[in-house]
Amino acid sequence: MDETADAIKRVIQSGAGAVVTKSIGREPREGYPNPTVVELPHGILNAMGLPNPGVEAYVEEMKELTNVDVPVIGSVFSDSEKGFSFLAKKMELYGADAVELNLSCPHAHGYGFEVGSQPDLVENIVKTVKETVKIPVFAKLSSNVTSIVEIGKAAEEGGADGVVAINSVKALKIDVDLKKPILYNKIGGYSGRGIKPIGVRCVYELAKEISIPIIGAGGVEKGEDAVEYILAGASAVEIGAGVYYRGLTVFKKVCKEITEWMKRNGYNAVDEFKGVALR
Amino acid sequence: MDETADAIKRVIQSGAGAVVTKSIGREPREGYPNPTVVELPHGILNAMGLPNPGVEAYVEEMKELTNVDVPVIGSVFSDSEKGFSFLAKKMELYGADAVELNLSCPHAHGYGFEVGSQPDLVENIVKTVKETVKIPVFAKLSSNVTSIVEIGKAAEEGGADGVVAINSVKALKIDVDLKKPILYNKIGGYSGRGIKPIGVRCVYELAKEISIPIIGAGGVEKGEDAVEYILAGASAVEIGAGVYYRGLTVFKKVCKEITEWMKRNGYNAVDEFKGVALR
Amino acid sequence: MMYPRVVRIHKVVEETKDVKTVFFPFDERVEPGQFFMVLIPDVDEIPMSVSYLLDESKGFTFKRVGDATNKLFEKKAGDLIGVRGPLGNGFNIHGEKILFVAGGTGVASVAPAVEKALSQNRETVVALGAKNREELFFVERLKERGAEVHVATDDGSIGYHGLVSDLMLELVEGDSFDLVVTCGPEQMMKKVVEVCSKKGLDVQASLERHIKCGMGVCGQCCVCGGLRVCVDGPVFDGETLSKCRDFGLFKRDASGKKVYIH
Amino acid sequence: MMYPRVVRIHKVVEETKDVKTVFFPFDERVEPGQFFMVLIPDVDEIPMSVSYLLDESKGFTFKRVGDATNKLFEKKAGDLIGVRGPLGNGFNIHGEKILFVAGGTGVASVAPAVEKALSQNRETVVALGAKNREELFFVERLKERGAEVHVATDDGSIGYHGLVSDLMLELVEGDSFDLVVTCGPEQMMKKVVEVCSKKGLDVQASLERHIKCGMGVCGQCCVCGGLRVCVDGPVFDGETLSKCRDFGLFKRDASGKKVYIH
Ligand SMILES: Cc1cc2nc3c(=O)[nH]c(=O)nc-3n(C[C@H](O)[C@H](O)[C@H](O)COP(=O)(O)OP(=O)(O)OC[C@H]3O[C@@H](n4cnc5c(N)ncnc54)[C@H](O)[C@@H]3O)c2cc1C
Ligand SMILES: Cc1cc2nc3c(=O)[nH]c(=O)nc-3n(C[C@H](O)[C@H](O)[C@H](O)COP(=O)(O)OP(=O)(O)OC[C@H]3O[C@@H](n4cnc5c(N)ncnc54)[C@H](O)[C@@H]3O)c2cc1C
Ligand SMILES: Cc1cc2nc3c(=O)[nH]c(=O)nc-3n(C[C@H](O)[C@H](O)[C@H](O)COP(=O)(O)O)c2cc1C
Ligand SMILES: Cc1cc2nc3c(=O)[nH]c(=O)nc-3n(C[C@H](O)[C@H](O)[C@H](O)COP(=O)(O)O)c2cc1C
Ligand code: FES
Ligand code: FES
């Protein structure tokens, strides 16, 4: 729900406190043929293939978002330092409040995770982008690595203003009737309910080792899911698959449920319980 | 359900075609205090901490298994080539039909995954063990690595007779009432339903790149789960959490369901559909 | 669950040279105007409105226009496809007298709505448009059920010579309708909606946009300020469409880029 | 779900110098003989039989013997603990006349079974054993409910001077019982089961083994050829126990190593 300006506005009206755009690249990409998304018993599996109209065309969408009330975070993907900084600069010009570097898409060949699993490359990409733009830079990390902490530290070294963890988890569903992988791209990214314990683990591990803010993602659907991420050290959370499970009202509902939990537990501000589970 | 000879016998009576022992080390280990296992909405989280009576005491259990009808696979863990080959030798002496090297336990400090995430080490361990024992050697792999294929290839290079994929996935559950990790060890391994798409992906990736047999594991509960692993290239599957979901009759039930699926799909032998989804 | 159900096609009917209907076993309730994502293994998964609503089976009717529909055109009874659905909202059939206006393959999704209206004893007038006589289908089906069917062709080879939207103008001049239901090329539907707005007639139109997830998460199919064709639609009412700046103006291709409608 | 429910202790009662009962809100049905895994945050999660079965709350009664029970001994009303359960099978209370034989804290799990038997108007005889007068508890509770209670102490400070298993011998000599239910030190239960076998009496004993998962997956608690105390037990009948070579002989410690029972 972040492809177009209109869609993003609808998400904002639905109560989101900030929005992240679809990941944008230099050239238009159609993404993979369908099936690109299926529901599994315990989550959602997708291999969209980073469809996007290309950064030049995306200016049209960004222009319409300049007057919205919440921060708009421009997500970008590339295969090189230069590519990332070019795109980040564009996003800054277009009025993005921050930029999120997609170093973690699990199914796009040559992008995302394939770039984001190499600490040196991550550090250099973040550094180059930081030298190019003034807006905050977030690195979105993958759990599909031997050590997410190593990658998180590389991002911090590079000067990132924060990290986002996690993107979807590399996974596969084979249909036993067709006897083939169900997605056109075969391998996809697993999000939603089933991956929450993995996302929370990643945030917890990162929070122990890095000091820049962490944004949690993966299976947030209810207020208590968000609370779990915050207790693990996250400063905020992103919601993806939750939109499917609870509809667009998921944003308002989650906020309400967090507030209720805070009341029950005697907290007035998120900072009061952020990272409490780390002690 | 693989701690004692009696327990293993019960599993065999329940219809398992082969059994893997609890992972055994050199010295007795109590494992972590409780909670060591909890159920999550989409799987089971455990941090047992490799409890075992030590290999010397385990001879008592193994002796009782010498006359059972199915292969007994001795699982062992260590932190070095020498340690693994010592334990494998013991297992061979005790009458094990094969040995499984635990290179993948996600929560035991200094063992399992911490050893099994380094390709060179994996290759050397497998090689040393192969030089020591005559029984088949399987390497049990972790999905918590940047490339499971790289580790699988290292095991193959080392001369492994097969690999097992996957062990449980590194994960964490924070209790929002206690505001603490629920397991005593905090981080645990996630098994069962929720991880099946990750396990199937790993087997599929491995089957494309290595030619030794692969044993699939992770979320097998029904016949069709096993079929999915076999279509992805597995020669057999292991069942762990499925014992919780369907009781000890899970083994018989899964076999029956596989047979039914084979009938519906016109197959007479597992080999006829093994790896069909790879084509 | 939003996962393709693999089914064996049990009947294929050729409607015209380029249009076929595929029947598959499916015993759950589906509403006219809803659609399925139809999986053609190794090729694509594409949206198809339900065109037949039987108790034990459902059908969809499609025109071959590209890769996926051409491959589908080759399928025979016994072949496997996947169906994911029913998806979307469907038509809200109400009122005593209803006018249905369909162009091209639009009649595929309108036909079961007409049948529903007839089975509820509503007065039912249908205007069908096609390029020529050969491309018309479902005329007999609807007549036999008792609908008053009018036909328009671009070349005049049968019925009214001209656009179905012009034929519709004539029909609404001489009569009063409680509801107008339309499906077809977007320019045509745009005109139908404009006419209805002017005349103060209730109208529902079924939109087509590029569908990927079909479950409201990817944002690919958004129209009219963030409405998702796959879950909020595909049927929208005149009020929504009158305020919708992209209706009849542009779609988005698979990359999300605007493609203007000519 | 096999996940600890975090509850606030609402009452703590001191039964003896070393034994306390903890009450917590829990409104679901629990059977006498079932147990909970009780989570003492940062310390351990340990098995505890249910000792009180109220509609809105349940209780367990424990002796301090080590880390976890000592920490639990410090807890007060208002403190948080986790409870996971009810687990296991529980006693199968049947017959017209039942003898209950409990030693030490064994009375904790036997007490609700006695109460159940009484509420079903069964004749109920209870033999309780303890080291001395100070370590006895629940005697008044069971008498008030109408049970015939006999007491044995090792030092003779009250009641029968000797082992409760010897007291039991006297009781079964002079009377006939349809069922014997026992819980306590394993050597004691072993004797009780032997007596019952000889006399042909139905008997049920509640076993203790090291519990880790409590859900039948880890194999830690296996006895008698692969029976899991946590799901197949903790209550086993005389027939099963007579064929069980480890009953009364050895347990396994946390590592799985055999520990012989003295
Ligand atoms: C809700 C809905 C219901 C539909 N019902 C019918 C129907 O009942 N009968 C019928 O003949 N057609 C129907 N269509 C249109 C049908 O989906 C397209 O004709 C089909 O996808 C073409 O696929 P292709 O690969 O053969 O053609 P391509 O060569 O891929 O494309 C031809 C045209 O089809 C469009 N198209 C391709 N893929 C998709 C997609 N995933 N979603 C939407 N449009 C796509 C393209 O944008 C292009 O305009 C419906 C579309 C929607 C959105
Ligand atoms: C089904 C069941 C019901 C029980 N019900 C009661 C009861 O109602 N009242 C009561 O006082 N006691 C009961 N126990 C025993 C009680 O669980 C132990 O006393 C307690 O676990 C001791 O823990 P600790 O840390 O204080 O002692 P430790 O110093 O850790 O150990 C003392 C003794 O307790 C045993 N123990 C420790 N942890 C466990 C464990 N996880 N599972 C089983 N035994 C353990 C040890 O093996 C040792 O023999 C029951 C045990 C079982 C298996
Ligand atoms: C359909 C779909 C499309 C996604 N597209 C992107 C994307 O373009 N860029 C990105 O960084 N993450 C993308 N993600 C990943 C999500 O942002 C998120 O990190 C992940 O799904 C885990 O969160 P969730 O469980 O709340 O969905 C996508 C996820 C889904 C389900
Ligand atoms: C309680 C528990 C204990 C386990 N102990 C071991 C072990 O000792 N050695 C090992 O290699 N794997 C161990 N595993 C992992 C399983 O063998 C299996 O690889 C994993 O759980 C995934 O399969 P499943 O989803 O069928 O459980 C354990 C899993 C569970 C749930
Ligand atoms: S197709 Fe994905 S939101 Fe509609
Ligand atoms: S305690 Fe794990 S099987 Fe009983």
PDB file of N, CA and C in Angstrom, chain B residues 52-117:
ATOM      1  N   ASN B  52      22.396 -33.273  28.317  1.00  0.00           N
ATOM      2  CA  ASN B  52      22.697 -34.675  27.971  1.00  0.00           C
ATOM      3  C   ASN B  52      23.595 -35.238  29.046  1.00  0.00           C
ATOM      4  N   PRO B  53      23.546 -36.534  29.230  1.00  0.00           N
ATOM      5  CA  PRO B  53      24.284 -37.153  30.341  1.00  0.00           C
ATOM      6  C   PRO B  53      25.769 -37.330  30.051  1.00  0.00           C
ATOM      7  N   GLY B  54      26.232 -36.876  28.896  1.00  0.00           N
ATOM      8  CA  GLY B  54      27.624 -37.087  28.521  1.00  0.00           C
ATOM      9  C   GLY B  54      27.753 -38.415  27.804  1.00  0.00           C
ATOM     10  N   VAL B  55      28.690 -38.473  26.880  1.00  0.00           N
ATOM     11  CA  VAL B  55      28.768 -39.620  25.990  1.00  0.00           C
ATOM     12  C   VAL B  55      29.065 -40.923  26.739  1.00  0.00           C
ATOM     13  N   GLU B  56      29.835 -40.839  27.831  1.00  0.00           N
ATOM     14  CA  GLU B  56      30.180 -42.071  28.560  1.00  0.00           C
ATOM     15  C   GLU B  56      28.926 -42.700  29.156  1.00  0.00           C
ATOM     16  N   ALA B  57      28.066 -41.865  29.734  1.00  0.00           N
ATOM     17  CA  ALA B  57      26.849 -42.398  30.337  1.00  0.00           C
ATOM     18  C   ALA B  57      25.851 -42.833  29.263  1.00  0.00           C
ATOM     19  N   TYR B  58      25.959 -42.234  28.090  1.00  0.00           N
ATOM     20  CA  TYR B  58      24.958 -42.518  27.068  1.00  0.00           C
ATOM     21  C   TYR B  58      25.080 -43.927  26.510  1.00  0.00           C
ATOM     22  N   VAL B  59      26.215 -44.557  26.767  1.00  0.00           N
ATOM     23  CA  VAL B  59      26.387 -45.928  26.293  1.00  0.00           C
ATOM     24  C   VAL B  59      25.262 -46.824  26.806  1.00  0.00           C
ATOM     25  N   GLU B  60      24.813 -46.557  28.027  1.00  0.00           N
ATOM     26  CA  GLU B  60      23.719 -47.336  28.618  1.00  0.00           C
ATOM     27  C   GLU B  60      22.465 -47.290  27.757  1.00  0.00           C
ATOM     28  N   GLU B  61      22.175 -46.107  27.235  1.00  0.00           N
ATOM     29  CA  GLU B  61      20.972 -45.963  26.423  1.00  0.00           C
ATOM     30  C   GLU B  61      21.184 -46.652  25.073  1.00  0.00           C
ATOM     31  N   MET B  62      22.367 -46.428  24.508  1.00  0.00           N
ATOM     32  CA  MET B  62      22.640 -46.969  23.178  1.00  0.00           C
ATOM     33  C   MET B  62      22.629 -48.503  23.192  1.00  0.00           C
ATOM     34  N   LYS B  63      23.131 -49.069  24.274  1.00  0.00           N
ATOM     35  CA  LYS B  63      23.176 -50.537  24.352  1.00  0.00           C
ATOM     36  C   LYS B  63      21.782 -51.138  24.183  1.00  0.00           C
ATOM     37  N   GLU B  64      20.798 -50.444  24.767  1.00  0.00           N
ATOM     38  CA  GLU B  64      19.437 -50.967  24.703  1.00  0.00           C
ATOM     39  C   GLU B  64      18.821 -50.828  23.319  1.00  0.00           C
ATOM     40  N   LEU B  65      19.504 -50.072  22.462  1.00  0.00           N
ATOM     41  CA  LEU B  65      18.922 -49.817  21.149  1.00  0.00           C
ATOM     42  C   LEU B  65      19.547 -50.682  20.062  1.00  0.00           C
ATOM     43  N   THR B  66      20.487 -51.549  20.464  1.00  0.00           N
ATOM     44  CA  THR B  66      21.208 -52.314  19.436  1.00  0.00           C
ATOM     45  C   THR B  66      20.289 -53.274  18.686  1.00  0.00           C
ATOM     46  N   ASN B  67      19.219 -53.700  19.339  1.00  0.00           N
ATOM     47  CA  ASN B  67      18.366 -54.684  18.680  1.00  0.00           C
ATOM     48  C   ASN B  67      17.071 -54.102  18.106  1.00  0.00           C
ATOM     49  N   VAL B  68      16.994 -52.796  17.960  1.00  0.00           N
ATOM     50  CA  VAL B  68      15.771 -52.238  17.369  1.00  0.00           C
ATOM     51  C   VAL B  68      15.814 -52.375  15.847  1.00  0.00           C
ATOM     52  N   ASP B  69      14.617 -52.269  15.241  1.00  0.00           N
ATOM     53  CA  ASP B  69      14.499 -52.579  13.814  1.00  0.00           C
ATOM     54  C   ASP B  69      14.877 -51.444  12.871  1.00  0.00           C
ATOM     55  N   VAL B  70      14.970 -50.229  13.390  1.00  0.00           N
ATOM     56  CA  VAL B  70      15.193 -49.088  12.488  1.00  0.00           C
ATOM     57  C   VAL B  70      16.569 -48.491  12.764  1.00  0.00           C
ATOM     58  N   PRO B  71      17.103 -47.762  11.805  1.00  0.00           N
ATOM     59  CA  PRO B  71      18.408 -47.143  12.026  1.00  0.00           C
ATOM     60  C   PRO B  71      18.365 -46.136  13.176  1.00  0.00           C
ATOM     61  N   VAL B  72      19.403 -46.174  14.004  1.00  0.00           N
ATOM     62  CA  VAL B  72      19.546 -45.201  15.083  1.00  0.00           C
ATOM     63  C   VAL B  72      20.695 -44.273  14.712  1.00  0.00           C
ATOM     64  N   ILE B  73      20.360 -42.989  14.627  1.00  0.00           N
ATOM     65  CA  ILE B  73      21.368 -42.007  14.236  1.00  0.00           C
ATOM     66  C   ILE B  73      21.810 -41.267  15.487  1.00  0.00           C
ATOM     67  N   GLY B  74      23.080 -41.325  15.781  1.00  0.00           N
ATOM     68  CA  GLY B  74      23.592 -40.667  16.981  1.00  0.00           C
ATOM     69  C   GLY B  74      23.941 -39.225  16.686  1.00  0.00           C
ATOM     70  N   SER B  75      23.273 -38.296  17.381  1.00  0.00           N
ATOM     71  CA  SER B  75      23.577 -36.877  17.180  1.00  0.00           C
ATOM     72  C   SER B  75      24.623 -36.448  18.192  1.00  0.00           C
ATOM     73  N   VAL B  76      25.615 -35.710  17.736  1.00  0.00           N
ATOM     74  CA  VAL B  76      26.682 -35.257  18.644  1.00  0.00           C
ATOM     75  C   VAL B  76      26.980 -33.786  18.418  1.00  0.00           C
ATOM     76  N   PHE B  77      27.459 -33.118  19.484  1.00  0.00           N
ATOM     77  CA  PHE B  77      27.882 -31.713  19.332  1.00  0.00           C
ATOM     78  C   PHE B  77      29.226 -31.528  20.008  1.00  0.00           C
ATOM     79  N   SER B  78      30.002 -30.613  19.472  1.00  0.00           N
ATOM     80  CA  SER B  78      31.303 -30.308  20.049  1.00  0.00           C
ATOM     81  C   SER B  78      31.732 -28.945  19.522  1.00  0.00           C
ATOM     82  N   ASP B  79      32.921 -28.506  19.948  1.00  0.00           N
ATOM     83  CA  ASP B  79      33.400 -27.223  19.447  1.00  0.00           C
ATOM     84  C   ASP B  79      34.654 -27.381  18.594  1.00  0.00           C
ATOM     85  N   SER B  80      35.018 -28.622  18.282  1.00  0.00           N
ATOM     86  CA  SER B  80      36.276 -28.804  17.542  1.00  0.00           C
ATOM     87  C   SER B  80      36.222 -30.081  16.703  1.00  0.00           C
ATOM     88  N   GLU B  81      37.131 -30.181  15.732  1.00  0.00           N
ATOM     89  CA  GLU B  81      37.246 -31.392  14.920  1.00  0.00           C
ATOM     90  C   GLU B  81      37.477 -32.607  15.813  1.00  0.00           C
ATOM     91  N   LYS B  82      38.455 -32.440  16.729  1.00  0.00           N
ATOM     92  CA  LYS B  82      38.812 -33.565  17.593  1.00  0.00           C
ATOM     93  C   LYS B  82      37.635 -34.024  18.430  1.00  0.00           C
ATOM     94  N   GLY B  83      36.926 -33.054  18.992  1.00  0.00           N
ATOM     95  CA  GLY B  83      35.778 -33.384  19.825  1.00  0.00           C
ATOM     96  C   GLY B  83      34.730 -34.149  19.040  1.00  0.00           C
ATOM     97  N   PHE B  84      34.413 -33.651  17.847  1.00  0.00           N
ATOM     98  CA  PHE B  84      33.394 -34.319  17.023  1.00  0.00           C
ATOM     99  C   PHE B  84      33.825 -35.740  16.674  1.00  0.00           C
ATOM    100  N   SER B  85      35.109 -35.919  16.323  1.00  0.00           N
ATOM    101  CA  SER B  85      35.490 -37.263  15.889  1.00  0.00           C
ATOM    102  C   SER B  85      35.554 -38.220  17.075  1.00  0.00           C
ATOM    103  N   PHE B  86      35.915 -37.713  18.245  1.00  0.00           N
ATOM    104  CA  PHE B  86      35.885 -38.533  19.452  1.00  0.00           C
ATOM    105  C   PHE B  86      34.464 -39.040  19.719  1.00  0.00           C
ATOM    106  N   LEU B  87      33.514 -38.114  19.653  1.00  0.00           N
ATOM    107  CA  LEU B  87      32.124 -38.474  19.941  1.00  0.00           C
ATOM    108  C   LEU B  87      31.543 -39.398  18.866  1.00  0.00           C
ATOM    109  N   ALA B  88      31.896 -39.126  17.610  1.00  0.00           N
ATOM    110  CA  ALA B  88      31.388 -39.955  16.520  1.00  0.00           C
ATOM    111  C   ALA B  88      31.913 -41.386  16.663  1.00  0.00           C
ATOM    112  N   LYS B  89      33.175 -41.465  17.019  1.00  0.00           N
ATOM    113  CA  LYS B  89      33.786 -42.793  17.227  1.00  0.00           C
ATOM    114  C   LYS B  89      33.035 -43.556  18.320  1.00  0.00           C
ATOM    115  N   LYS B  90      32.765 -42.851  19.417  1.00  0.00           N
ATOM    116  CA  LYS B  90      32.014 -43.468  20.521  1.00  0.00           C
ATOM    117  C   LYS B  90      30.660 -43.967  20.012  1.00  0.00           C
ATOM    118  N   MET B  91      29.969 -43.129  19.284  1.00  0.00           N
ATOM    119  CA  MET B  91      28.644 -43.501  18.784  1.00  0.00           C
ATOM    120  C   MET B  91      28.746 -44.744  17.902  1.00  0.00           C
ATOM    121  N   GLU B  92      29.784 -44.779  17.086  1.00  0.00           N
ATOM    122  CA  GLU B  92      29.980 -45.953  16.229  1.00  0.00           C
ATOM    123  C   GLU B  92      30.206 -47.204  17.086  1.00  0.00           C
ATOM    124  N   LEU B  93      31.066 -47.061  18.087  1.00  0.00           N
ATOM    125  CA  LEU B  93      31.320 -48.177  18.999  1.00  0.00           C
ATOM    126  C   LEU B  93      30.047 -48.635  19.685  1.00  0.00           C
ATOM    127  N   TYR B  94      29.200 -47.671  20.042  1.00  0.00           N
ATOM    128  CA  TYR B  94      27.961 -47.983  20.757  1.00  0.00           C
ATOM    129  C   TYR B  94      26.913 -48.598  19.829  1.00  0.00           C
ATOM    130  N   GLY B  95      27.219 -48.659  18.544  1.00  0.00           N
ATOM    131  CA  GLY B  95      26.285 -49.309  17.631  1.00  0.00           C
ATOM    132  C   GLY B  95      25.395 -48.394  16.826  1.00  0.00           C
ATOM    133  N   ALA B  96      25.683 -47.094  16.810  1.00  0.00           N
ATOM    134  CA  ALA B  96      24.868 -46.178  16.004  1.00  0.00           C
ATOM    135  C   ALA B  96      25.010 -46.548  14.528  1.00  0.00           C
ATOM    136  N   ASP B  97      23.919 -46.413  13.765  1.00  0.00           N
ATOM    137  CA  ASP B  97      23.952 -46.740  12.340  1.00  0.00           C
ATOM    138  C   ASP B  97      24.501 -45.594  11.510  1.00  0.00           C
ATOM    139  N   ALA B  98      24.446 -44.406  12.080  1.00  0.00           N
ATOM    140  CA  ALA B  98      24.988 -43.231  11.407  1.00  0.00           C
ATOM    141  C   ALA B  98      25.187 -42.177  12.478  1.00  0.00           C
ATOM    142  N   VAL B  99      25.916 -41.134  12.117  1.00  0.00           N
ATOM    143  CA  VAL B  99      26.125 -40.072  13.088  1.00  0.00           C
ATOM    144  C   VAL B  99      25.686 -38.745  12.457  1.00  0.00           C
ATOM    145  N   GLU B 100      25.031 -37.915  13.270  1.00  0.00           N
ATOM    146  CA  GLU B 100      24.589 -36.595  12.796  1.00  0.00           C
ATOM    147  C   GLU B 100      25.372 -35.546  13.573  1.00  0.00           C
ATOM    148  N   LEU B 101      26.051 -34.665  12.851  1.00  0.00           N
ATOM    149  CA  LEU B 101      26.849 -33.633  13.512  1.00  0.00           C
ATOM    150  C   LEU B 101      25.979 -32.397  13.688  1.00  0.00           C
ATOM    151  N   ASN B 102      25.754 -32.028  14.942  1.00  0.00           N
ATOM    152  CA  ASN B 102      24.941 -30.844  15.203  1.00  0.00           C
ATOM    153  C   ASN B 102      25.808 -29.603  15.005  1.00  0.00           C
ATOM    154  N   LEU B 103      25.667 -29.012  13.819  1.00  0.00           N
ATOM    155  CA  LEU B 103      26.431 -27.804  13.470  1.00  0.00           C
ATOM    156  C   LEU B 103      25.480 -26.624  13.439  1.00  0.00           C
ATOM    157  N   SER B 104      24.426 -26.672  14.223  1.00  0.00           N
ATOM    158  CA  SER B 104      23.333 -25.753  13.969  1.00  0.00           C
ATOM    159  C   SER B 104      22.477 -25.361  15.156  1.00  0.00           C
ATOM    160  N   CYS B 105      22.727 -25.876  16.340  1.00  0.00           N
ATOM    161  CA  CYS B 105      21.898 -25.494  17.489  1.00  0.00           C
ATOM    162  C   CYS B 105      21.999 -23.979  17.679  1.00  0.00           C
ATOM    163  N   PRO B 106      20.852 -23.264  17.695  1.00  0.00           N
ATOM    164  CA  PRO B 106      20.930 -21.802  17.660  1.00  0.00           C
ATOM    165  C   PRO B 106      21.128 -21.135  19.013  1.00  0.00           C
ATOM    166  N   HIS B 107      21.193 -21.896  20.106  1.00  0.00           N
ATOM    167  CA  HIS B 107      21.207 -21.209  21.401  1.00  0.00           C
ATOM    168  C   HIS B 107      22.275 -21.699  22.375  1.00  0.00           C
ATOM    169  N   ALA B 108      23.172 -22.579  21.940  1.00  0.00           N
ATOM    170  CA  ALA B 108      24.183 -23.095  22.878  1.00  0.00           C
ATOM    171  C   ALA B 108      25.507 -22.395  22.619  1.00  0.00           C
ATOM    172  N   HIS B 109      25.924 -21.628  23.570  1.00  0.00           N
ATOM    173  CA  HIS B 109      27.093 -20.777  23.386  1.00  0.00           C
ATOM    174  C   HIS B 109      28.346 -21.610  23.133  1.00  0.00           C
ATOM    175  N   GLY B 110      29.000 -21.332  22.018  1.00  0.00           N
ATOM    176  CA  GLY B 110      30.241 -22.032  21.701  1.00  0.00           C
ATOM    177  C   GLY B 110      30.047 -23.321  20.918  1.00  0.00           C
ATOM    178  N   TYR B 111      28.788 -23.731  20.747  1.00  0.00           N
ATOM    179  CA  TYR B 111      28.512 -24.961  20.016  1.00  0.00           C
ATOM    180  C   TYR B 111      27.554 -24.691  18.863  1.00  0.00           C
ATOM    181  N   GLY B 112      27.191 -25.760  18.193  1.00  0.00           N
ATOM    182  CA  GLY B 112      26.120 -25.713  17.202  1.00  0.00           C
ATOM    183  C   GLY B 112      26.403 -24.689  16.129  1.00  0.00           C
ATOM    184  N   PHE B 113      25.479 -23.765  15.999  1.00  0.00           N
ATOM    185  CA  PHE B 113      25.527 -22.753  14.970  1.00  0.00           C
ATOM    186  C   PHE B 113      26.819 -21.937  14.990  1.00  0.00           C
ATOM    187  N   GLU B 114      27.338 -21.700  16.201  1.00  0.00           N
ATOM    188  CA  GLU B 114      28.556 -20.881  16.271  1.00  0.00           C
ATOM    189  C   GLU B 114      29.721 -21.591  15.574  1.00  0.00           C
ATOM    190  N   VAL B 115      29.676 -22.905  15.575  1.00  0.00           N
ATOM    191  CA  VAL B 115      30.678 -23.692  14.853  1.00  0.00           C
ATOM    192  C   VAL B 115      30.246 -23.829  13.380  1.00  0.00           C
ATOM    193  N   GLY B 116      28.965 -24.109  13.211  1.00  0.00           N
ATOM    194  CA  GLY B 116      28.458 -24.481  11.892  1.00  0.00           C
ATOM    195  C   GLY B 116      28.243 -23.345  10.933  1.00  0.00           C
ATOM    196  N   SER B 117      28.602 -22.121  11.316  1.00  0.00           N
ATOM    197  CA  SER B 117      28.432 -21.014  10.380  1.00  0.00           C
ATOM    198  C   SER B 117      29.731 -20.696   9.652  1.00  0.00           C
TER     199      SER B 117
END
